[in-house]
mmCIF file of C-alpha atoms in Angstrom:
data_model
loop_
_atom_site.group_PDB
_atom_site.id
_atom_site.type_symbol
_atom_site.label_atom_id
_atom_site.label_comp_id
_atom_site.label_asym_id
_atom_site.label_seq_id
_atom_site.Cartn_x
_atom_site.Cartn_y
_atom_site.Cartn_z
ATOM 1 C CA UNK A 10 5.105 -14.773 -54.176
ATOM 2 C CA UNK A 11 3.137 -17.979 -53.097
ATOM 3 C CA UNK A 12 5.727 -20.059 -55.018
ATOM 4 C CA UNK A 13 8.354 -18.114 -52.724
ATOM 5 C CA UNK A 14 6.996 -19.233 -49.401
ATOM 6 C CA UNK A 15 7.922 -23.034 -50.167
ATOM 7 C CA UNK A 16 5.900 -25.851 -50.189
ATOM 8 C CA UNK A 17 6.944 -26.987 -46.735
ATOM 9 C CA UNK A 18 4.922 -24.171 -45.604
ATOM 10 C CA UNK A 19 1.456 -25.359 -43.230
ATOM 11 C CA UNK A 20 -1.316 -23.128 -42.062
ATOM 12 C CA UNK A 21 -3.543 -23.619 -39.544
ATOM 13 C CA UNK A 22 -7.009 -21.707 -38.937
ATOM 14 C CA UNK A 23 -9.539 -21.893 -36.399
ATOM 15 C CA UNK A 24 -13.113 -22.709 -37.108
ATOM 16 C CA UNK A 25 -15.431 -22.937 -33.688
ATOM 17 C CA UNK A 26 -12.484 -22.447 -31.310
ATOM 18 C CA UNK A 27 -9.644 -19.825 -31.397
ATOM 19 C CA UNK A 28 -6.359 -20.489 -31.544
ATOM 20 C CA UNK A 29 -4.078 -18.967 -28.887
ATOM 21 C CA UNK A 30 -0.497 -18.774 -27.734
ATOM 22 C CA UNK A 31 -0.788 -21.790 -25.897
ATOM 23 C CA UNK A 32 -1.230 -23.836 -29.072
ATOM 24 C CA UNK A 33 1.452 -21.612 -30.404
ATOM 25 C CA UNK A 34 3.970 -22.962 -27.251
ATOM 26 C CA UNK A 35 2.507 -26.733 -27.534
ATOM 27 C CA UNK A 36 3.161 -27.045 -31.616
ATOM 28 C CA UNK A 37 6.845 -25.739 -30.719
ATOM 29 C CA UNK A 38 7.574 -28.531 -28.398
ATOM 30 C CA UNK A 39 10.266 -30.952 -30.027
ATOM 31 C CA UNK A 40 9.262 -33.455 -28.332
ATOM 32 C CA UNK A 41 5.888 -33.626 -29.930
ATOM 33 C CA UNK A 42 6.272 -31.921 -32.935
ATOM 34 C CA UNK A 43 10.024 -33.530 -34.096
ATOM 35 C CA UNK A 44 9.153 -32.224 -37.677
ATOM 36 C CA UNK A 45 8.301 -28.764 -37.475
ATOM 37 C CA UNK A 46 11.195 -26.011 -37.854
ATOM 38 C CA UNK A 47 9.297 -22.843 -37.187
ATOM 39 C CA UNK A 48 6.003 -21.831 -36.086
ATOM 40 C CA UNK A 49 4.653 -17.651 -36.730
ATOM 41 C CA UNK A 50 1.351 -16.876 -35.314
ATOM 42 C CA UNK A 51 -0.277 -14.096 -36.501
ATOM 43 C CA UNK A 52 -3.234 -11.308 -35.885
ATOM 44 C CA UNK A 53 -4.382 -9.241 -38.395
ATOM 45 C CA UNK A 54 -6.216 -6.087 -38.252
ATOM 46 C CA UNK A 55 -6.874 -2.628 -40.590
ATOM 47 C CA UNK A 56 -5.538 0.489 -39.357
ATOM 48 C CA UNK A 57 -4.896 4.377 -40.479
ATOM 49 C CA UNK A 58 -0.963 5.047 -40.905
ATOM 50 C CA UNK A 59 -0.386 8.869 -40.371
ATOM 51 C CA UNK A 60 2.512 11.179 -40.741
ATOM 52 C CA UNK A 61 2.448 15.022 -40.855
ATOM 53 C CA UNK A 62 0.526 15.548 -43.631
ATOM 54 C CA UNK A 63 0.356 12.323 -45.198
ATOM 55 C CA UNK A 64 -1.972 9.419 -43.955
ATOM 56 C CA UNK A 65 -2.763 5.906 -45.941
ATOM 57 C CA UNK A 66 -4.711 2.909 -45.016
ATOM 58 C CA UNK A 67 -3.036 -0.538 -44.872
ATOM 59 C CA UNK A 68 -3.102 -4.113 -43.164
ATOM 60 C CA UNK A 69 -2.202 -4.342 -39.537
ATOM 61 C CA UNK A 70 -0.171 -7.496 -39.034
ATOM 62 C CA UNK A 71 0.538 -8.675 -35.319
ATOM 63 C CA UNK A 72 3.659 -11.316 -35.543
ATOM 64 C CA UNK A 73 6.787 -12.944 -33.440
ATOM 65 C CA UNK A 74 10.362 -12.798 -34.720
ATOM 66 C CA UNK A 75 9.810 -16.513 -36.247
ATOM 67 C CA UNK A 76 7.942 -14.900 -39.015
ATOM 68 C CA UNK A 77 10.445 -13.529 -41.187
ATOM 69 C CA UNK A 78 11.885 -17.089 -41.450
ATOM 70 C CA UNK A 79 8.779 -18.820 -42.104
ATOM 71 C CA UNK A 80 7.411 -16.692 -44.638
ATOM 72 C CA UNK A 81 11.166 -16.353 -46.765
ATOM 73 C CA UNK A 82 10.866 -12.413 -46.469
ATOM 74 C CA UNK A 83 13.807 -10.175 -47.034
ATOM 75 C CA UNK A 84 14.956 -6.670 -45.051
ATOM 76 C CA UNK A 85 15.458 -3.757 -47.336
ATOM 77 C CA UNK A 86 16.334 -1.510 -44.248
ATOM 78 C CA UNK A 87 16.243 -2.081 -40.952
ATOM 79 C CA UNK A 88 15.743 -5.116 -38.514
ATOM 80 C CA UNK A 89 12.873 -7.037 -38.201
ATOM 81 C CA UNK A 90 10.472 -7.375 -34.854
ATOM 82 C CA UNK A 91 12.549 -9.604 -32.123
ATOM 83 C CA UNK A 92 11.819 -11.267 -29.249
ATOM 84 C CA UNK A 93 12.328 -8.488 -26.877
ATOM 85 C CA UNK A 94 9.592 -6.514 -28.759
ATOM 86 C CA UNK A 95 7.210 -9.072 -28.047
ATOM 87 C CA UNK A 96 8.061 -9.434 -24.498
ATOM 88 C CA UNK A 97 7.476 -5.766 -23.658
ATOM 89 C CA UNK A 98 4.952 -5.115 -26.219
ATOM 90 C CA UNK A 99 6.856 -2.508 -27.821
ATOM 91 C CA UNK A 100 4.912 0.112 -30.030
ATOM 92 C CA UNK A 101 7.800 -0.514 -33.009
ATOM 93 C CA UNK A 102 6.588 -1.227 -36.250
ATOM 94 C CA UNK A 103 8.275 -2.703 -39.648
ATOM 95 C CA UNK A 104 6.998 -1.068 -42.701
ATOM 96 C CA UNK A 105 6.448 -3.094 -46.328
ATOM 97 C CA UNK A 106 7.809 -1.295 -49.024
ATOM 98 C CA UNK A 107 4.348 0.130 -50.256
ATOM 99 C CA UNK A 108 3.412 1.438 -47.628
ATOM 100 C CA UNK A 109 6.749 3.197 -46.810
ATOM 101 C CA UNK A 110 6.761 4.548 -50.329
ATOM 102 C CA UNK A 111 3.407 5.754 -49.949
ATOM 103 C CA UNK A 112 4.249 7.729 -46.640
ATOM 104 C CA UNK A 113 8.339 8.722 -46.849
ATOM 105 C CA UNK A 114 8.711 8.332 -50.957
ATOM 106 C CA UNK A 115 12.210 7.104 -51.707
ATOM 107 C CA UNK A 116 13.749 8.275 -48.105
ATOM 108 C CA UNK A 117 14.760 5.622 -45.683
ATOM 109 C CA UNK A 118 12.234 6.122 -42.709
ATOM 110 C CA UNK A 119 13.943 3.740 -40.312
ATOM 111 C CA UNK A 120 13.822 5.633 -36.982
ATOM 112 C CA UNK A 121 10.637 7.979 -38.097
ATOM 113 C CA UNK A 122 8.096 7.690 -36.020
ATOM 114 C CA UNK A 123 4.377 7.490 -37.249
ATOM 115 C CA UNK A 124 1.124 6.963 -35.669
ATOM 116 C CA UNK A 125 -1.317 3.955 -36.171
ATOM 117 C CA UNK A 126 -4.727 4.725 -35.115
ATOM 118 C CA UNK A 127 -3.510 7.088 -33.071
ATOM 119 C CA UNK A 128 -0.692 5.081 -31.364
ATOM 120 C CA UNK A 129 2.332 6.608 -31.683
ATOM 121 C CA UNK A 130 5.262 3.769 -33.098
ATOM 122 C CA UNK A 131 8.738 4.002 -33.677
ATOM 123 C CA UNK A 132 9.967 2.522 -37.351
ATOM 124 C CA UNK A 133 12.619 -0.174 -36.719
ATOM 125 C CA UNK A 134 12.922 -1.326 -40.554
ATOM 126 C CA UNK A 135 11.670 -1.444 -44.233
ATOM 127 C CA UNK A 136 10.855 -5.174 -45.722
ATOM 128 C CA UNK A 137 12.227 -5.870 -48.869
ATOM 129 C CA UNK A 138 9.735 -5.390 -52.057
ATOM 130 C CA UNK A 139 7.802 -8.373 -52.911
ATOM 131 C CA UNK A 140 5.187 -9.732 -55.832
ATOM 132 C CA UNK A 141 1.972 -11.844 -56.497
ATOM 133 C CA UNK A 142 -0.580 -12.699 -54.065
ATOM 134 C CA UNK A 143 0.340 -12.846 -50.440
ATOM 135 C CA UNK A 144 2.509 -9.620 -50.835
ATOM 136 C CA UNK A 145 3.175 -7.696 -47.484
ATOM 137 C CA UNK A 146 4.067 -4.610 -49.434
ATOM 138 C CA UNK A 147 0.968 -3.170 -48.538
ATOM 139 C CA UNK A 148 1.022 -4.098 -45.239
ATOM 140 C CA UNK A 149 2.829 -3.180 -41.524
ATOM 141 C CA UNK A 150 4.257 -5.589 -38.539
ATOM 142 C CA UNK A 151 4.127 -5.095 -35.419
ATOM 143 C CA UNK A 152 4.687 -7.376 -32.376
ATOM 144 C CA UNK A 153 1.903 -9.629 -31.733
ATOM 145 C CA UNK A 154 1.167 -8.509 -28.050
ATOM 146 C CA UNK A 155 1.100 -4.917 -29.253
ATOM 147 C CA UNK A 156 -1.415 -5.782 -31.786
ATOM 148 C CA UNK A 157 -3.574 -7.993 -29.455
ATOM 149 C CA UNK A 158 -3.491 -5.347 -26.482
ATOM 150 C CA UNK A 159 -2.948 -1.790 -27.751
ATOM 151 C CA UNK A 160 -5.260 -2.066 -31.454
ATOM 152 C CA UNK A 161 -7.103 -5.420 -31.993
ATOM 153 C CA UNK A 162 -7.227 -8.140 -29.401
ATOM 154 C CA UNK A 163 -10.297 -9.143 -27.399
ATOM 155 C CA UNK A 164 -9.816 -11.293 -24.424
ATOM 156 C CA UNK A 165 -11.105 -14.889 -24.380
ATOM 157 C CA UNK A 166 -12.043 -17.086 -21.350
ATOM 158 C CA UNK A 167 -8.378 -17.734 -19.787
ATOM 159 C CA UNK A 168 -7.088 -14.716 -20.374
ATOM 160 C CA UNK A 169 -4.871 -15.941 -23.272
ATOM 161 C CA UNK A 170 -4.048 -14.481 -26.433
ATOM 162 C CA UNK A 171 -6.348 -15.291 -30.094
ATOM 163 C CA UNK A 172 -4.365 -15.578 -32.930
ATOM 164 C CA UNK A 173 -6.210 -15.470 -36.569
ATOM 165 C CA UNK A 174 -3.815 -18.213 -37.979
ATOM 166 C CA UNK A 175 -0.230 -19.867 -37.732
ATOM 167 C CA UNK A 176 2.203 -20.408 -39.954
ATOM 168 C CA UNK A 177 4.332 -23.470 -39.677
ATOM 169 C CA UNK A 178 7.546 -24.341 -41.419
ATOM 170 C CA UNK A 179 8.207 -27.987 -41.716
ATOM 171 C CA UNK A 180 12.153 -29.619 -41.799
ATOM 172 C CA UNK A 181 11.650 -31.484 -45.500
ATOM 173 C CA UNK A 182 9.205 -31.739 -47.639
ATOM 174 C CA UNK A 183 9.054 -35.147 -47.213
ATOM 175 C CA UNK A 184 7.406 -34.759 -43.431
ATOM 176 C CA UNK A 185 5.157 -32.293 -44.733
ATOM 177 C CA UNK A 186 2.440 -35.869 -43.848
ATOM 178 C CA UNK A 187 4.123 -36.276 -40.576
ATOM 179 C CA UNK A 188 3.690 -32.748 -39.396
ATOM 180 C CA UNK A 189 -0.150 -32.583 -40.177
ATOM 181 C CA UNK A 190 -0.163 -35.241 -38.357
ATOM 182 C CA UNK A 191 1.620 -33.842 -35.177
ATOM 183 C CA UNK A 192 0.059 -30.807 -35.499
ATOM 184 C CA UNK A 193 -3.845 -32.121 -35.414
ATOM 185 C CA UNK A 194 -2.824 -34.389 -32.238
ATOM 186 C CA UNK A 195 -1.287 -31.628 -30.352
ATOM 187 C CA UNK A 196 -4.086 -29.103 -31.086
ATOM 188 C CA UNK A 197 -7.077 -32.005 -30.509
ATOM 189 C CA UNK A 198 -5.095 -32.621 -26.820
ATOM 190 C CA UNK A 199 -4.618 -28.633 -26.249
ATOM 191 C CA UNK A 200 -8.219 -28.068 -27.209
ATOM 192 C CA UNK A 201 -10.030 -31.344 -26.101
ATOM 193 C CA UNK A 202 -11.439 -32.371 -28.921
ATOM 194 C CA UNK A 203 -13.122 -36.012 -28.996
ATOM 195 C CA UNK A 204 -14.846 -34.932 -31.897
ATOM 196 C CA UNK A 205 -14.560 -33.348 -35.287
ATOM 197 C CA UNK A 206 -11.562 -31.116 -35.026
ATOM 198 C CA UNK A 207 -12.157 -27.011 -34.870
ATOM 199 C CA UNK A 208 -9.474 -26.497 -37.010
ATOM 200 C CA UNK A 209 -8.051 -26.914 -40.065
ATOM 201 C CA UNK A 210 -4.879 -27.573 -41.667
ATOM 202 C CA UNK A 211 -3.727 -26.398 -44.935
ATOM 203 C CA UNK A 212 -1.227 -27.458 -46.688
ATOM 204 C CA UNK A 213 1.031 -24.829 -49.179
ATOM 205 C CA UNK A 214 1.515 -27.662 -51.594
ATOM 206 C CA UNK A 215 -1.877 -28.427 -52.139
ATOM 207 C CA UNK A 216 -2.130 -24.272 -52.713
ATOM 208 C CA UNK A 217 -0.080 -24.318 -55.029
ATOM 209 C CA UNK A 218 -1.392 -27.384 -57.173
ATOM 210 C CA UNK A 219 -4.662 -25.425 -57.126
ATOM 211 C CA UNK A 220 -3.208 -22.399 -58.169
ATOM 212 C CA UNK A 221 -1.404 -24.265 -61.135
ATOM 213 C CA UNK A 222 -4.719 -25.900 -61.945
ATOM 214 C CA UNK A 223 -6.399 -22.361 -62.016
ATOM 215 C CA UNK A 224 -3.726 -21.435 -64.418
ATOM 216 C CA UNK A 225 -3.944 -24.030 -66.595
ATOM 217 C CA UNK A 226 -7.720 -23.614 -67.076
ATOM 218 C CA UNK A 227 -7.178 -19.901 -67.771
ATOM 219 C CA UNK A 228 -4.477 -20.213 -70.348
ATOM 220 C CA UNK A 229 -6.814 -22.405 -72.285
ATOM 221 C CA UNK A 230 -9.939 -20.253 -71.721
ATOM 222 C CA UNK A 231 -7.632 -17.303 -72.993
ATOM 223 C CA UNK A 232 -6.372 -19.525 -75.784
ATOM 224 C CA UNK A 233 -10.074 -20.518 -76.893
ATOM 225 C CA UNK A 234 -11.198 -16.556 -76.771
ATOM 226 C CA UNK A 235 -8.285 -15.854 -78.810
ATOM 227 C CA UNK A 236 -8.907 -18.890 -81.194
ATOM 228 C CA UNK A 237 -12.521 -17.348 -81.403
ATOM 229 C CA UNK A 238 -11.187 -13.633 -81.822
ATOM 230 C CA UNK A 239 -9.146 -14.858 -84.732
ATOM 231 C CA UNK A 240 -11.590 -16.813 -86.285
ATOM 232 C CA UNK A 241 -13.867 -13.823 -85.850
ATOM 233 C CA UNK A 242 -10.894 -11.269 -87.184
ATOM 234 C CA UNK A 243 -10.209 -13.840 -90.103
ATOM 235 C CA UNK A 244 -13.724 -14.286 -91.394
ATOM 236 C CA UNK A 245 -13.951 -10.234 -91.275
ATOM 237 C CA UNK A 246 -11.064 -9.944 -93.816
ATOM 238 C CA UNK A 247 -12.436 -12.486 -95.987
ATOM 239 C CA UNK A 248 -15.913 -10.498 -96.071
ATOM 240 C CA UNK A 249 -14.142 -7.420 -96.882
ATOM 241 C CA UNK A 250 -11.924 -8.781 -99.909
ATOM 242 C CA UNK A 251 -14.936 -10.465 -101.259
ATOM 243 C CA UNK A 252 -16.494 -7.020 -101.343
ATOM 244 C CA UNK A 253 -13.165 -5.465 -102.541
ATOM 245 C CA UNK A 254 -13.276 -8.168 -105.231
ATOM 246 C CA UNK A 255 -17.002 -7.393 -106.625
ATOM 247 C CA UNK A 256 -16.065 -3.570 -106.445
ATOM 248 C CA UNK A 257 -13.496 -4.197 -108.659
ATOM 249 C CA UNK A 258 -14.337 -6.597 -110.729
ATOM 250 C CA UNK A 259 -14.189 -4.470 -113.838
ATOM 251 C CA UNK A 260 -10.627 -3.652 -113.000
ATOM 252 C CA UNK A 261 -9.838 -7.673 -112.986
ATOM 253 C CA UNK A 262 -10.994 -8.327 -116.470
ATOM 254 C CA UNK A 263 -8.697 -5.050 -117.825
ATOM 255 C CA UNK A 264 -6.007 -7.260 -115.706
ATOM 256 C CA UNK A 265 -7.093 -9.963 -116.940
ATOM 257 C CA UNK A 266 -7.344 -8.835 -120.759
ATOM 258 C CA UNK A 267 -4.149 -7.300 -120.751
ATOM 259 C CA UNK A 268 -2.272 -10.640 -119.890
ATOM 260 C CA UNK A 269 -2.333 -11.066 -116.353
ATOM 261 C CA UNK A 270 -2.318 -15.323 -115.386
ATOM 262 C CA UNK A 271 -4.444 -16.536 -112.522
ATOM 263 C CA UNK A 272 -1.672 -16.730 -110.480
ATOM 264 C CA UNK A 273 -0.993 -12.890 -110.484
ATOM 265 C CA UNK A 274 -4.626 -12.088 -109.490
ATOM 266 C CA UNK A 275 -4.316 -14.826 -106.671
ATOM 267 C CA UNK A 276 -0.687 -12.983 -105.428
ATOM 268 C CA UNK A 277 -2.485 -9.428 -105.845
ATOM 269 C CA UNK A 278 -5.403 -10.337 -103.682
ATOM 270 C CA UNK A 279 -3.612 -12.311 -100.981
ATOM 271 C CA UNK A 280 -1.145 -9.679 -100.741
ATOM 272 C CA UNK A 281 -3.989 -7.232 -99.862
ATOM 273 C CA UNK A 282 -5.048 -9.310 -97.486
ATOM 274 C CA UNK A 283 -1.836 -10.260 -95.883
ATOM 275 C CA UNK A 284 -0.818 -6.345 -95.245
ATOM 276 C CA UNK A 285 -4.265 -6.015 -94.056
ATOM 277 C CA UNK A 286 -3.856 -8.710 -90.898
ATOM 278 C CA UNK A 287 -0.134 -7.113 -90.703
ATOM 279 C CA UNK A 288 -0.975 -3.885 -90.015
ATOM 280 C CA UNK A 289 -3.763 -5.243 -87.537
ATOM 281 C CA UNK A 290 -1.121 -7.126 -85.898
ATOM 282 C CA UNK A 291 1.241 -4.450 -85.657
ATOM 283 C CA UNK A 292 -1.400 -2.102 -83.787
ATOM 284 C CA UNK A 293 -2.003 -5.044 -81.075
ATOM 285 C CA UNK A 294 1.709 -5.459 -80.618
ATOM 286 C CA UNK A 295 2.036 -2.019 -79.998
ATOM 287 C CA UNK A 296 -0.960 -1.668 -77.710
ATOM 288 C CA UNK A 297 0.174 -4.984 -75.809
ATOM 289 C CA UNK A 298 3.167 -3.632 -75.311
ATOM 290 C CA UNK A 299 2.027 -0.550 -74.009
ATOM 291 C CA UNK A 300 -0.663 -2.066 -71.686
ATOM 292 C CA UNK A 301 2.115 -4.717 -70.389
ATOM 293 C CA UNK A 302 4.452 -2.031 -69.907
ATOM 294 C CA UNK A 303 2.199 0.296 -67.966
ATOM 295 C CA UNK A 304 0.985 -2.315 -65.448
ATOM 296 C CA UNK A 305 4.121 -3.478 -64.478
ATOM 297 C CA UNK A 306 4.823 -2.595 -61.023
ATOM 298 C CA UNK A 307 2.003 -1.062 -60.612
ATOM 299 C CA UNK A 308 -0.495 -2.367 -57.510
ATOM 300 C CA UNK A 309 -4.128 -3.279 -59.119
ATOM 301 C CA UNK A 310 -6.526 -5.288 -56.987
ATOM 302 C CA UNK A 311 -4.570 -5.719 -53.613
ATOM 303 C CA UNK A 312 -1.169 -7.267 -55.165
ATOM 304 C CA UNK A 313 1.815 -5.604 -56.983
ATOM 305 C CA UNK A 314 1.726 -6.928 -61.102
ATOM 306 C CA UNK A 315 4.861 -8.212 -62.785
ATOM 307 C CA UNK A 316 4.947 -8.687 -66.743
ATOM 308 C CA UNK A 317 7.458 -9.403 -68.798
ATOM 309 C CA UNK A 318 7.616 -9.092 -72.694
ATOM 310 C CA UNK A 319 9.732 -11.028 -74.232
ATOM 311 C CA UNK A 320 10.825 -11.039 -77.934
ATOM 312 C CA UNK A 321 9.480 -14.011 -78.873
ATOM 313 C CA UNK A 322 6.005 -12.775 -78.393
ATOM 314 C CA UNK A 323 5.817 -9.799 -80.840
ATOM 315 C CA UNK A 324 7.208 -12.218 -83.389
ATOM 316 C CA UNK A 325 4.591 -14.820 -82.755
ATOM 317 C CA UNK A 326 2.009 -12.234 -82.967
ATOM 318 C CA UNK A 327 3.004 -11.141 -86.354
ATOM 319 C CA UNK A 328 3.377 -14.866 -87.849
ATOM 320 C CA UNK A 329 -0.071 -15.710 -86.621
ATOM 321 C CA UNK A 330 -1.400 -12.051 -88.570
ATOM 322 C CA UNK A 331 0.319 -13.116 -91.453
ATOM 323 C CA UNK A 332 -0.939 -16.918 -91.163
ATOM 324 C CA UNK A 333 -4.223 -15.336 -90.543
ATOM 325 C CA UNK A 334 -4.192 -12.938 -94.059
ATOM 326 C CA UNK A 335 -2.988 -15.981 -96.188
ATOM 327 C CA UNK A 336 -5.263 -18.597 -95.029
ATOM 328 C CA UNK A 337 -8.558 -16.112 -94.943
ATOM 329 C CA UNK A 338 -7.294 -14.257 -98.360
ATOM 330 C CA UNK A 339 -6.765 -17.441 -100.407
ATOM 331 C CA UNK A 340 -10.855 -17.685 -100.733
ATOM 332 C CA UNK A 341 -11.233 -14.029 -102.525
ATOM 333 C CA UNK A 342 -8.065 -14.495 -104.354
ATOM 334 C CA UNK A 343 -8.856 -17.793 -106.322
ATOM 335 C CA UNK A 344 -12.875 -16.363 -106.300
ATOM 336 C CA UNK A 345 -11.571 -13.120 -108.326
ATOM 337 C CA UNK A 346 -8.834 -15.483 -110.401
ATOM 338 C CA UNK A 347 -11.588 -17.480 -111.382
ATOM 339 C CA UNK A 348 -13.758 -14.697 -113.198
ATOM 340 C CA UNK A 349 -14.818 -14.810 -116.426
ATOM 341 C CA UNK A 350 -12.806 -11.721 -118.396
ATOM 342 C CA UNK A 351 -15.320 -11.033 -120.604
ATOM 343 C CA UNK A 352 -17.948 -10.597 -118.133
ATOM 344 C CA UNK A 353 -15.491 -9.380 -115.625
ATOM 345 C CA UNK A 354 -15.003 -6.200 -118.314
ATOM 346 C CA UNK A 355 -18.724 -6.070 -119.165
ATOM 347 C CA UNK A 356 -19.493 -5.342 -115.013
ATOM 348 C CA UNK A 357 -20.626 -1.783 -113.693
#
């Protein structure tokens, strides 16, 4: 989802002083912000959505029509919030995919009515399902003026409407730095700032880079954990095979007395070690595929998880399993092959 927003997205959030719709109007002026393509303010609050005997909790987000384009959203059914809805403070709502499913199942709810925090709202559309961090599947979207005056807003000095954040779409990725300068200049003038800024501008590309770094760190961490697990598992296999060699010393002596060569003994114990790890690999693949399939498309920790198991993953897992068996089975096998036949036959 974050990648889907694009690297030409900027987000402005307040710190000491609130951002207002007056700031939004100033940012929309092409005379002062020629690098900006669209500006979408938003207000967020939590609410209870109720219909008949079904109730669900959801994030209620107040937006303007530009929000659809700035956030690269698509409609599954119906229409999005329009300018007339914002101007008239209309009590209309666009449901996220998961909220719609929770309330109406697979039915199209467009045109139906729900109650949000006790107020009657008409559903005008449903957003297409998304995935990943930042998904709106578990949210409901209403006009920003409705959110402010009907649900969550607190008036600020001057009677303006405060907003939680402002999402800004830049005309081109190459203009991001220029757009940041324009935004800072406009808001500083609007807030009459002479010292430190009372707002922060976030660059979507910086967020993407941060997530990439975190992902790489996670990959290294998981790789290290996997490596340690393989080492511990391999040592366990080696110990099991050493115990097996000790318990089967007399059997080894009998095989040697009957003409078995060292390579035959080595092959026997290496094969046994490989079969052990191969069986463990099969169980691991089955459990892994089952878990991946089980969480695919489910909402966990506030976001929808999307998993994909390609054919190369089970193959790689089995190759690694066999490799562990070969590597850690060699020492016990060689030790078994080097036993003295006479001493082995005397062993009890």
